Amino acid sequence: MNTNPLVRGYEVVIGFETHAQLSTASKIFSGAATAFGAAPNTQACAVDLALPGTLPVLNRGAVERAIRFGLAVGATVAPVSIFARKHYFYPDLPKGYQISQYEIPVVQGGRVDFLLDGQARSVRLVRAHLEEDAGKSLHEDFHGLTGIDLNRAGTPLLEIVTEPELRSSAEAVEYAKTLHALVVWLGICDGNMQEGSFRCDANVSVRRPGAPLGTRREIKNLNSFRFLQQAIDYEVQWQIDRLEDGLAIEQATVLFDPASGQTRAMRSKEEAHDYRYFPDPDLPPLVIAPDWIARERAALPELPQAMAERLQRDDGLPAHDAAMMTQGRGFAAYYEAARDAARAAGAPPKAVANWMMGEVSKRLNAQALAIEDCPVPAATLAVLLARVHDGTISNNAARQVFDALWAGEGLEVDALIDAKGLRQMRDAGALEAIVDEVLAKNAKSVDEFRAGKDKAFNALVGQVMKATQGKANPAQAAELLRRRLSQGG
Ligand code: ADP
Ligand code: MG
């Protein structure tokens, strides 16, 4: 991934338009359901089909979600915003126009902060506006014909537009991931990228440093973070090649083909005036009174960034750990529950974070499980970490117990420790005897250690661990060995 601000002497300029599907049960201007995956055209009502005489009625739930988003990014929520008709012809758009917001959108300004390689970055938003989605053309399974599914027509979207301030594909990906996590955290979008609930259009141009903005090409409908990065990287190289050949870039809309890894032009870009925008006479201005905004503000959850700052401050977590613990609300809730229980049992928050980033995430990812489906409850993890912290078991033994917990062998940590015989030796006298025995039997290693070979010392620790079947505390064993070796002659 490219994090270098200059590519072959050019500065990369990226602006994002993201379509987040709002998680309302019904459509933005009709009562038809929005559920994904229904049989074609079973969720398109008369309004969605644009039958004569039907009128749109705005869905309050879509507005609420737009307000919440605006508040979360520090934007202005417009007291009055306007729905407009955006005209174009396409078979999946029965009205012949899309209802969107144009000159006066509901969310104005705002900012998204994110981390790139541990460094704070931010991108300003131009706006976020409400609009309806179009239907879908189905090109498969029709023996050369195209079918139209209007189930998606009228699904509420929030289109979130950034300033052209992103400067690399790596920055673009981190922005997109942060925005995705935010809309899911807010509960306004389910974030399902395979189902198209979160789609990114990347506007890309290149220029010599200090030059005016170059001509952009817009890569449409990127629905995975990996494709997003590949598409931008390819597009940047393509544009630079062209400029280096003395050719101009023409403004265009392009598609990314994951199979070839290339972008290709779909159509030349329409200008705004081609769409013949005008205010939709069927919809009154959207008026949002201050008390509505106040209610949404009061209902807002603690935001991931504020929570991450709190975890750094109160739990002493490093910035990276705090960002990981706030990657999603479920993850954050699990962390807080485990941290509280661990604290009560005497283990530090950092141990919880380490385990969640390590053992827990590893297993969740391997099985494609969400944290909500984690088979080990937070309180149980806390007990396990407390046993490591007080020296009852080693970290290694804890992993074995965790495996057993995960596999459903029981949820009683202490019982599993005993059943597996993992309790560390606490009897210093017994351990000393074993240390002496190991020293006596491994004269060669002792000589090597005395000759300055550090590795020999590790071998001796290994022998003690072996002799105790892994039950010695490795730190204690090392300590005893050192003491004995410095005593002997
Ligand atoms: P349109 O409405 O025609 O799509 P906008 O001016 O609203 O155009 O911009 C759309 C997106 O393109 C925004 O995210 C903006 O930041 C981005 N953008 C505008 N100019 C450039 C440019 N020269 N290079 C890269 N991105 C750009
Ligand atoms: Mg646009």
Coordinates of C-alpha atoms and ligand atoms in Angstrom, one line a residue:
M1 CA 0.0 0.0 0.0
N2 CA 1.3 3.4 -0.9
T3 CA 1.7 5.9 1.9
N4 CA 4.3 8.1 0.2
P5 CA 2.7 11.4 -0.6
L6 CA 4.4 11.6 -4.0
V7 CA 4.1 9.0 -6.7
R8 CA 6.7 9.4 -9.5
G9 CA 6.9 13.1 -8.6
Y10 CA 3.1 13.6 -8.7
E11 CA 0.8 14.4 -5.8
V12 CA -2.3 12.1 -5.6
V13 CA -5.6 13.9 -4.9
I14 CA -8.7 11.8 -3.8
G15 CA -12.2 12.9 -2.9
F16 CA -14.8 10.4 -1.8
E17 CA -18.5 10.0 -2.4
T18 CA -19.9 7.2 -0.2
H19 CA -23.4 5.8 -0.4
A20 CA -24.4 4.4 3.0
Q21 CA -27.8 2.6 2.9
L22 CA -29.8 3.8 5.9
S23 CA -31.1 1.0 8.1
T24 CA -34.8 1.8 8.0
A25 CA -37.4 -0.9 7.7
S26 CA -39.2 0.8 4.9
K27 CA -38.1 3.0 2.0
I28 CA -37.4 6.7 2.0
F29 CA -40.6 7.8 0.2
S30 CA -42.9 4.7 0.5
G31 CA -43.9 2.0 2.9
A32 CA -42.4 -0.9 1.0
A33 CA -39.9 -3.1 2.9
T34 CA -36.1 -2.6 2.4
A35 CA -35.1 -6.1 3.4
F36 CA -32.3 -7.6 1.3
G37 CA -32.6 -10.7 -0.8
A38 CA -36.4 -10.9 -1.4
A39 CA -37.7 -12.3 -4.7
P40 CA -37.4 -9.7 -7.5
N41 CA -40.1 -7.0 -7.6
T42 CA -41.9 -8.2 -4.4
Q43 CA -40.9 -5.2 -2.5
A44 CA -41.7 -2.4 -5.0
C45 CA -45.0 -0.7 -4.3
A46 CA -46.9 1.7 -6.5
V47 CA -44.7 4.7 -5.4
D48 CA -41.5 2.8 -6.2
L49 CA -42.9 1.8 -9.6
A50 CA -43.8 5.5 -10.3
L51 CA -47.4 4.7 -11.1
P52 CA -49.4 7.8 -12.0
G53 CA -51.1 9.6 -9.1
T54 CA -48.7 8.3 -6.5
L55 CA -46.9 10.8 -4.2
P56 CA -43.8 10.4 -2.1
V57 CA -44.0 10.8 1.7
L58 CA -40.6 11.2 3.5
N59 CA -39.6 8.5 6.0
R60 CA -38.9 10.1 9.4
G61 CA -36.4 7.3 10.3
A62 CA -34.2 8.3 7.4
V63 CA -34.0 11.9 8.5
E64 CA -33.2 10.8 12.1
R65 CA -30.3 8.8 10.9
A66 CA -29.0 11.7 8.8
I67 CA -29.2 14.0 11.8
R68 CA -27.3 11.5 14.0
F69 CA -24.6 11.3 11.3
G70 CA -24.3 15.1 11.1
L71 CA -24.0 15.4 14.8
A72 CA -21.3 12.6 15.0
V73 CA -19.1 14.4 12.4
G74 CA -19.5 17.8 13.9
A75 CA -21.5 19.1 10.9
T76 CA -24.3 21.6 10.6
V77 CA -27.7 20.0 10.5
A78 CA -29.6 22.3 8.1
P79 CA -32.8 23.8 9.7
V80 CA -34.3 23.6 6.2
S81 CA -33.1 21.4 3.3
I82 CA -34.6 20.8 -0.1
F83 CA -35.3 17.6 -2.1
A84 CA -34.6 17.9 -5.9
R85 CA -35.2 15.9 -8.9
K86 CA -32.1 14.6 -10.7
H87 CA -33.1 13.6 -14.2
Y88 CA -31.6 10.8 -16.3
F89 CA -33.0 7.9 -18.2
Y90 CA -32.2 4.3 -17.1
P91 CA -34.5 1.3 -17.1
D92 CA -34.0 0.8 -13.3
L93 CA -35.3 4.3 -12.6
P94 CA -39.0 4.3 -13.4
K95 CA -39.8 7.9 -12.6
G96 CA -37.1 9.1 -15.0
Y97 CA -35.6 11.1 -12.1
Q98 CA -34.0 10.3 -8.8
I99 CA -35.1 12.3 -5.7
S100 CA -31.9 13.6 -4.1
Q101 CA -30.8 16.8 -2.4
Y102 CA -28.8 19.2 -4.5
E103 CA -28.3 22.8 -3.5
I104 CA -29.3 22.6 0.1
P105 CA -28.4 19.2 1.7
V106 CA -29.4 18.2 5.2
V107 CA -25.9 17.8 6.5
Q108 CA -23.3 20.5 5.7
G109 CA -19.6 20.4 6.6
G110 CA -18.2 18.2 9.3
R111 CA -15.0 16.2 9.6
V112 CA -13.8 12.6 9.9
D113 CA -10.6 11.9 12.0
F114 CA -8.7 8.7 11.5
L115 CA -5.3 7.1 12.2
L116 CA -2.8 6.2 9.5
D117 CA 0.2 4.2 10.8
G118 CA -0.6 5.6 14.3
Q119 CA -0.7 9.2 13.1
A120 CA -3.7 11.4 13.4
R121 CA -5.2 12.5 10.1
S122 CA -8.5 14.1 9.2
V123 CA -10.6 14.9 6.1
R124 CA -13.3 17.6 5.9
L125 CA -16.7 16.7 4.6
V126 CA -18.5 18.9 2.1
R127 CA -21.9 17.5 2.8
A128 CA -24.1 14.5 3.3
H129 CA -27.4 14.4 1.6
L130 CA -30.5 12.1 1.6
E131 CA -31.5 10.4 -1.6
E132 CA -33.2 7.3 -3.0
D133 CA -31.5 4.3 -4.5
A134 CA -32.4 3.1 -8.0
G135 CA -33.4 -0.5 -8.9
K136 CA -31.1 -3.1 -10.3
S137 CA -30.6 -4.5 -13.8
L138 CA -29.9 -8.2 -13.8
H139 CA -27.8 -9.4 -16.6
E140 CA -27.4 -13.0 -15.6
D141 CA -29.7 -16.0 -16.1
F142 CA -32.0 -14.4 -18.7
H143 CA -30.6 -16.1 -21.8
G144 CA -29.2 -12.9 -23.1
L145 CA -32.0 -10.7 -21.9
T146 CA -31.8 -8.2 -19.0
G147 CA -34.2 -8.2 -16.2
I148 CA -35.1 -5.4 -13.8
D149 CA -35.5 -5.8 -10.1
L150 CA -37.1 -2.7 -8.5
N151 CA -36.9 -4.0 -4.9
R152 CA -34.0 -1.6 -4.3
A153 CA -35.7 1.4 -5.9
G154 CA -36.5 4.0 -3.2
T155 CA -34.1 2.5 -0.6
P156 CA -32.8 5.4 1.6
L157 CA -29.2 6.5 1.1
L158 CA -27.0 9.0 2.7
E159 CA -24.4 10.2 0.3
I160 CA -21.4 11.4 2.2
V161 CA -19.0 13.7 0.2
T162 CA -15.4 14.7 1.2
E163 CA -13.3 17.5 0.1
P164 CA -10.5 16.4 -2.3
E165 CA -8.1 16.1 0.6
L166 CA -7.0 12.5 0.7
R167 CA -3.4 12.1 -0.5
S168 CA -2.8 8.4 -1.0
S169 CA -4.6 5.1 -1.4
A170 CA -3.6 4.2 2.2
E171 CA -5.2 7.3 3.5
A172 CA -8.3 6.7 1.4
V173 CA -8.6 3.2 2.8
E174 CA -8.2 4.3 6.4
Y175 CA -10.8 7.1 5.8
A176 CA -13.3 4.6 4.3
K177 CA -12.7 2.1 7.1
T178 CA -13.3 4.8 9.8
L179 CA -16.4 6.1 8.1
H180 CA -17.7 2.5 7.8
A181 CA -17.1 1.8 11.5
L182 CA -18.7 5.1 12.4
V183 CA -22.0 4.5 10.5
V184 CA -22.3 1.0 11.9
W185 CA -21.4 2.3 15.4
L186 CA -24.2 4.9 15.1
G187 CA -26.6 2.2 14.1
I188 CA -27.7 4.1 11.0
C189 CA -26.3 1.5 8.4
D190 CA -25.7 -2.2 8.6
G191 CA -22.4 -1.8 6.8
N192 CA -22.8 -5.0 4.8
M193 CA -20.5 -4.3 1.8
Q194 CA -21.3 -7.5 -0.1
E195 CA -25.0 -6.5 -0.1
G196 CA -24.1 -3.0 -1.2
S197 CA -25.0 -1.2 2.0
F198 CA -21.8 0.8 1.9
R199 CA -20.4 1.7 -1.5
C200 CA -17.6 4.1 -2.3
D201 CA -16.9 6.2 -5.3
A202 CA -13.3 7.5 -5.4
N203 CA -12.6 10.6 -7.4
V204 CA -8.9 10.5 -8.3
S205 CA -6.6 13.0 -9.9
V206 CA -2.8 13.7 -9.9
R207 CA -0.8 16.9 -10.2
R208 CA 2.7 18.3 -9.8
P209 CA 3.1 19.6 -6.2
G210 CA 1.8 23.2 -6.1
A211 CA -0.1 23.0 -9.4
P212 CA -3.8 23.5 -9.6
L213 CA -6.0 20.4 -9.2
G214 CA -5.8 18.0 -12.1
T215 CA -8.8 16.5 -14.0
R216 CA -10.4 13.7 -12.0
R217 CA -11.8 10.4 -13.0
E218 CA -14.4 8.8 -10.7
I219 CA -14.1 5.1 -9.9
K220 CA -17.7 3.9 -9.2
N221 CA -19.1 1.4 -6.7
L222 CA -16.1 0.1 -4.9
N223 CA -17.5 -2.4 -2.4
S224 CA -14.4 -3.7 -0.6
F225 CA -11.5 -2.0 1.0
R226 CA -9.0 -4.1 -0.9
F227 CA -10.6 -3.2 -4.3
L228 CA -10.6 0.4 -3.3
Q229 CA -6.9 0.4 -2.7
Q230 CA -6.1 -1.6 -5.8
A231 CA -8.4 0.6 -8.0
I232 CA -6.8 3.8 -6.8
D233 CA -3.3 2.5 -7.1
Y234 CA -4.0 1.4 -10.7
E235 CA -5.8 4.6 -11.6
V236 CA -2.9 6.8 -10.3
Q237 CA -0.3 4.9 -12.4
W238 CA -2.6 5.0 -15.4
Q239 CA -3.1 8.8 -15.1
I240 CA 0.7 9.4 -14.6
D241 CA 1.5 7.2 -17.6
R242 CA -0.8 9.3 -19.7
L243 CA 0.5 12.6 -18.5
E244 CA 4.1 11.4 -19.0
D245 CA 3.1 10.5 -22.6
G246 CA 2.0 14.1 -23.1
L247 CA -1.7 13.2 -23.2
A248 CA -4.5 14.9 -21.3
I249 CA -6.8 13.2 -18.7
E250 CA -10.5 13.5 -19.7
Q251 CA -13.1 13.6 -17.0
A252 CA -14.8 10.2 -16.9
T253 CA -16.6 7.7 -14.8
V254 CA -14.7 4.4 -14.7
L255 CA -15.3 0.9 -13.3
F256 CA -12.8 -1.3 -11.5
D257 CA -12.5 -4.8 -12.8
P258 CA -11.2 -7.0 -9.9
A259 CA -10.3 -9.8 -12.3
S260 CA -7.8 -7.7 -14.3
G261 CA -7.0 -5.2 -11.5
Q262 CA -7.7 -2.4 -14.0
T263 CA -10.0 0.5 -14.3
R264 CA -11.9 1.2 -17.6
A265 CA -14.0 4.1 -18.8
M266 CA -17.8 3.5 -18.5
R267 CA -19.0 6.8 -19.8
S268 CA -17.8 10.4 -20.0
K269 CA -19.0 12.3 -17.0
E270 CA -22.2 14.2 -17.1
E271 CA -22.2 17.8 -16.0
A272 CA -24.6 18.9 -13.3
H273 CA -26.7 20.9 -15.8
D274 CA -27.3 17.8 -17.8
Y275 CA -29.4 16.5 -14.9
R276 CA -31.8 19.4 -15.1
Y277 CA -32.0 19.6 -11.3
F278 CA -35.0 21.4 -9.8
P279 CA -36.7 21.3 -6.4
D280 CA -39.3 18.5 -6.3
P281 CA -42.7 20.0 -6.1
D282 CA -44.1 16.8 -4.5
L283 CA -42.1 17.2 -1.4
P284 CA -42.2 20.2 1.0
P285 CA -38.8 21.6 2.3
L286 CA -37.4 19.3 5.1
V287 CA -37.7 21.4 8.3
I288 CA -35.7 20.2 11.3
A289 CA -36.5 22.1 14.5
P290 CA -33.8 22.6 17.1
D291 CA -35.6 20.3 19.6
W292 CA -35.5 17.4 17.1
I293 CA -31.7 17.9 16.8
A294 CA -31.4 18.1 20.6
R295 CA -33.3 14.8 21.0
E296 CA -31.0 13.1 18.5
R297 CA -28.0 14.5 20.3
A298 CA -29.2 13.1 23.6
A299 CA -29.7 9.7 22.1
L300 CA -26.3 9.6 20.5
P301 CA -24.0 6.8 21.9
E302 CA -20.5 7.7 23.1
L303 CA -18.6 8.0 19.8
P304 CA -15.7 5.7 19.1
Q305 CA -13.1 8.4 19.1
A306 CA -14.2 9.9 22.4
M307 CA -14.3 6.4 23.9
A308 CA -10.8 5.6 22.5
E309 CA -9.5 8.8 24.2
R310 CA -11.2 7.7 27.5
L311 CA -9.5 4.3 27.3
Q312 CA -6.1 5.9 26.8
R313 CA -6.7 8.3 29.7
D314 CA -8.5 6.0 32.2
D315 CA -7.2 2.5 31.3
G316 CA -3.7 3.6 30.2
L317 CA -4.0 1.9 26.8
P318 CA -1.7 3.0 24.0
A319 CA -3.5 4.8 21.1
H320 CA -3.3 1.8 18.9
D321 CA -4.9 -0.5 21.5
A322 CA -7.6 2.0 22.2
A323 CA -8.5 2.3 18.5
M324 CA -8.7 -1.5 18.3
M325 CA -10.9 -1.8 21.4
T326 CA -13.3 0.7 19.8
Q327 CA -13.5 -0.9 16.3
G328 CA -17.1 -1.7 16.9
R329 CA -19.7 -1.4 19.7
G330 CA -19.8 -5.1 20.4
F331 CA -16.0 -5.3 20.7
A332 CA -16.0 -2.2 22.9
A333 CA -18.7 -3.6 25.2
Y334 CA -16.8 -6.9 25.5
Y335 CA -13.6 -5.0 26.4
E336 CA -15.3 -2.9 29.0
A337 CA -17.0 -5.9 30.6
A338 CA -13.8 -7.9 30.6
R339 CA -11.8 -4.9 31.9
D340 CA -14.1 -4.3 34.8
A341 CA -14.1 -8.0 35.8
A342 CA -10.3 -8.2 35.4
R343 CA -9.8 -5.2 37.5
A344 CA -12.0 -6.7 40.3
A345 CA -9.9 -9.9 40.0
G346 CA -6.6 -8.0 40.0
A347 CA -5.5 -8.1 36.3
P348 CA -4.7 -4.9 34.4
P349 CA -6.7 -3.4 31.4
K350 CA -3.7 -3.8 29.1
A351 CA -3.8 -7.6 29.6
V352 CA -7.4 -7.6 28.4
A353 CA -6.5 -5.5 25.4
N354 CA -3.6 -7.8 24.5
W355 CA -5.7 -10.9 24.7
M356 CA -8.5 -9.3 22.7
M357 CA -6.1 -8.2 19.9
G358 CA -4.3 -11.6 20.0
E359 CA -6.0 -14.8 21.0
V360 CA -9.6 -13.6 20.9
S361 CA -9.4 -11.9 17.5
K362 CA -7.3 -14.7 16.0
R363 CA -10.0 -17.2 16.7
L364 CA -12.9 -14.9 15.8
N365 CA -11.3 -14.2 12.5
A366 CA -10.4 -17.8 11.8
Q367 CA -14.1 -18.8 12.2
A368 CA -15.5 -15.5 10.8
L369 CA -17.4 -15.0 14.1
A370 CA -18.5 -11.6 15.5
I371 CA -17.5 -10.8 19.0
E372 CA -21.2 -11.2 20.0
D373 CA -20.8 -14.9 19.1
C374 CA -17.6 -15.3 21.2
P375 CA -18.0 -18.6 23.1
V376 CA -15.9 -17.3 26.0
P377 CA -17.8 -14.7 28.1
A378 CA -15.9 -11.5 29.1
A379 CA -16.1 -12.4 32.8
T380 CA -14.5 -15.8 32.1
L381 CA -11.6 -14.2 30.1
A382 CA -11.1 -11.9 33.1
V383 CA -10.7 -14.8 35.5
L384 CA -8.2 -16.4 33.2
L385 CA -6.1 -13.2 33.0
A386 CA -6.2 -12.8 36.7
R387 CA -4.8 -16.4 37.1
V388 CA -1.9 -15.4 34.8
H389 CA -1.4 -12.1 36.6
D390 CA -1.2 -13.8 40.1
G391 CA 1.2 -16.4 38.8
T392 CA -1.2 -19.4 39.1
I393 CA -0.5 -20.3 35.5
S394 CA 1.8 -19.2 32.7
N395 CA 0.7 -17.4 29.6
N396 CA 1.3 -20.5 27.7
A397 CA -0.9 -22.5 30.0
A398 CA -3.5 -19.8 29.7
R399 CA -3.7 -20.3 26.0
Q400 CA -4.4 -24.0 26.6
V401 CA -7.1 -23.1 29.0
F402 CA -8.5 -20.6 26.5
D403 CA -8.6 -23.3 23.8
A404 CA -10.6 -25.5 26.2
L405 CA -13.0 -22.6 27.0
W406 CA -13.4 -21.9 23.3
A407 CA -14.0 -25.5 22.5
G408 CA -16.8 -25.7 25.1
E409 CA -15.0 -28.0 27.6
G410 CA -16.4 -26.0 30.4
L411 CA -16.4 -22.4 31.6
E412 CA -14.8 -22.9 35.0
V413 CA -11.3 -21.6 34.7
D414 CA -10.0 -23.0 37.9
A415 CA -11.5 -26.5 37.2
L416 CA -9.9 -26.5 33.8
I417 CA -6.5 -25.5 35.2
D418 CA -6.7 -28.4 37.6
A419 CA -8.0 -30.9 35.1
K420 CA -5.1 -30.1 32.8
G421 CA -2.6 -29.9 35.6
L422 CA -1.4 -26.5 34.6
R423 CA -1.0 -24.9 38.0
Q424 CA 2.5 -23.4 38.2
M425 CA 4.9 -24.7 41.0
R426 CA 4.7 -22.3 43.8
D427 CA 6.9 -24.3 46.2
A428 CA 10.2 -22.6 46.0
G429 CA 12.0 -25.4 47.8
A430 CA 10.9 -28.0 45.3
L431 CA 11.8 -25.8 42.4
E432 CA 15.3 -25.2 43.9
A433 CA 15.8 -29.0 44.1
I434 CA 14.9 -29.3 40.4
V435 CA 17.2 -26.4 39.5
D436 CA 20.1 -28.1 41.2
E437 CA 19.4 -31.4 39.5
V438 CA 19.3 -29.7 36.1
L439 CA 22.6 -27.9 36.8
A440 CA 24.2 -31.2 37.8
K441 CA 23.0 -33.0 34.7
N442 CA 23.9 -30.2 32.2
A443 CA 27.5 -29.5 33.0
K444 CA 28.1 -28.7 29.3
S445 CA 25.5 -25.9 29.2
V446 CA 26.8 -24.6 32.5
D447 CA 30.4 -24.4 31.1
E448 CA 29.1 -22.7 27.9
F449 CA 27.2 -20.2 30.0
R450 CA 30.3 -19.4 32.0
A451 CA 32.2 -19.0 28.7
G452 CA 29.7 -16.2 27.8
K453 CA 27.1 -18.0 25.7
D454 CA 23.7 -16.6 26.5
K455 CA 21.9 -19.3 24.6
A456 CA 23.2 -21.8 27.1
F457 CA 21.2 -20.1 29.8
N458 CA 18.0 -20.3 27.8
A459 CA 18.7 -24.0 27.3
L460 CA 18.9 -24.4 31.1
V461 CA 15.7 -22.6 31.7
G462 CA 14.2 -24.9 29.1
Q463 CA 15.4 -28.0 31.0
V464 CA 13.9 -26.7 34.2
M465 CA 10.5 -26.1 32.4
K466 CA 10.8 -29.6 31.0
A467 CA 11.6 -31.2 34.3
T468 CA 8.5 -29.5 35.8
Q469 CA 6.3 -30.4 32.9
G470 CA 5.9 -26.7 32.2
K471 CA 4.6 -25.9 35.6
A472 CA 7.5 -23.8 36.8
N473 CA 7.1 -20.0 36.5
P474 CA 9.7 -19.3 33.8
A475 CA 10.7 -16.0 35.5
Q476 CA 11.1 -17.7 38.8
A477 CA 13.1 -20.5 37.3
A478 CA 15.4 -18.1 35.5
E479 CA 15.9 -16.1 38.7
L480 CA 16.8 -19.2 40.7
L481 CA 19.2 -20.4 37.9
R482 CA 21.0 -17.1 37.9
R483 CA 21.4 -17.1 41.6
R484 CA 22.8 -20.7 41.7
L485 CA 25.1 -20.0 38.7
S486 CA 26.5 -16.9 40.3
Q487 CA 27.1 -18.7 43.7
G488 CA 28.8 -21.8 42.3
G489 CA 32.5 -21.8 41.3
Ligands
ADP1 P1 -19.9 16.0 -8.8 O1 -21.1 16.6 -8.1 O2 -19.9 16.3 -10.2 O3 -19.7 14.6 -8.5 P2 -18.3 17.5 -6.9 O4 -17.6 18.7 -7.1 O5 -19.4 17.4 -6.0 O6 -18.6 16.8 -8.3 O7 -17.2 16.5 -6.3 C1 -17.4 15.2 -6.2 C2 -16.2 14.6 -5.5 O8 -15.0 14.7 -6.3 C3 -15.9 15.2 -4.1 O9 -15.6 14.2 -3.2 C4 -14.7 16.0 -4.4 O10 -13.8 16.1 -3.3 C5 -14.0 15.2 -5.5 N1 -13.1 16.0 -6.4 C6 -13.4 17.2 -6.9 N2 -12.4 17.6 -7.7 C7 -11.4 16.7 -7.6 C8 -10.1 16.6 -8.2 N3 -9.6 17.5 -9.0 N4 -9.4 15.5 -7.9 C9 -9.9 14.5 -7.1 N5 -11.1 14.6 -6.5 C10 -11.9 15.7 -6.8
MG2 MG -21.1 13.0 -7.6

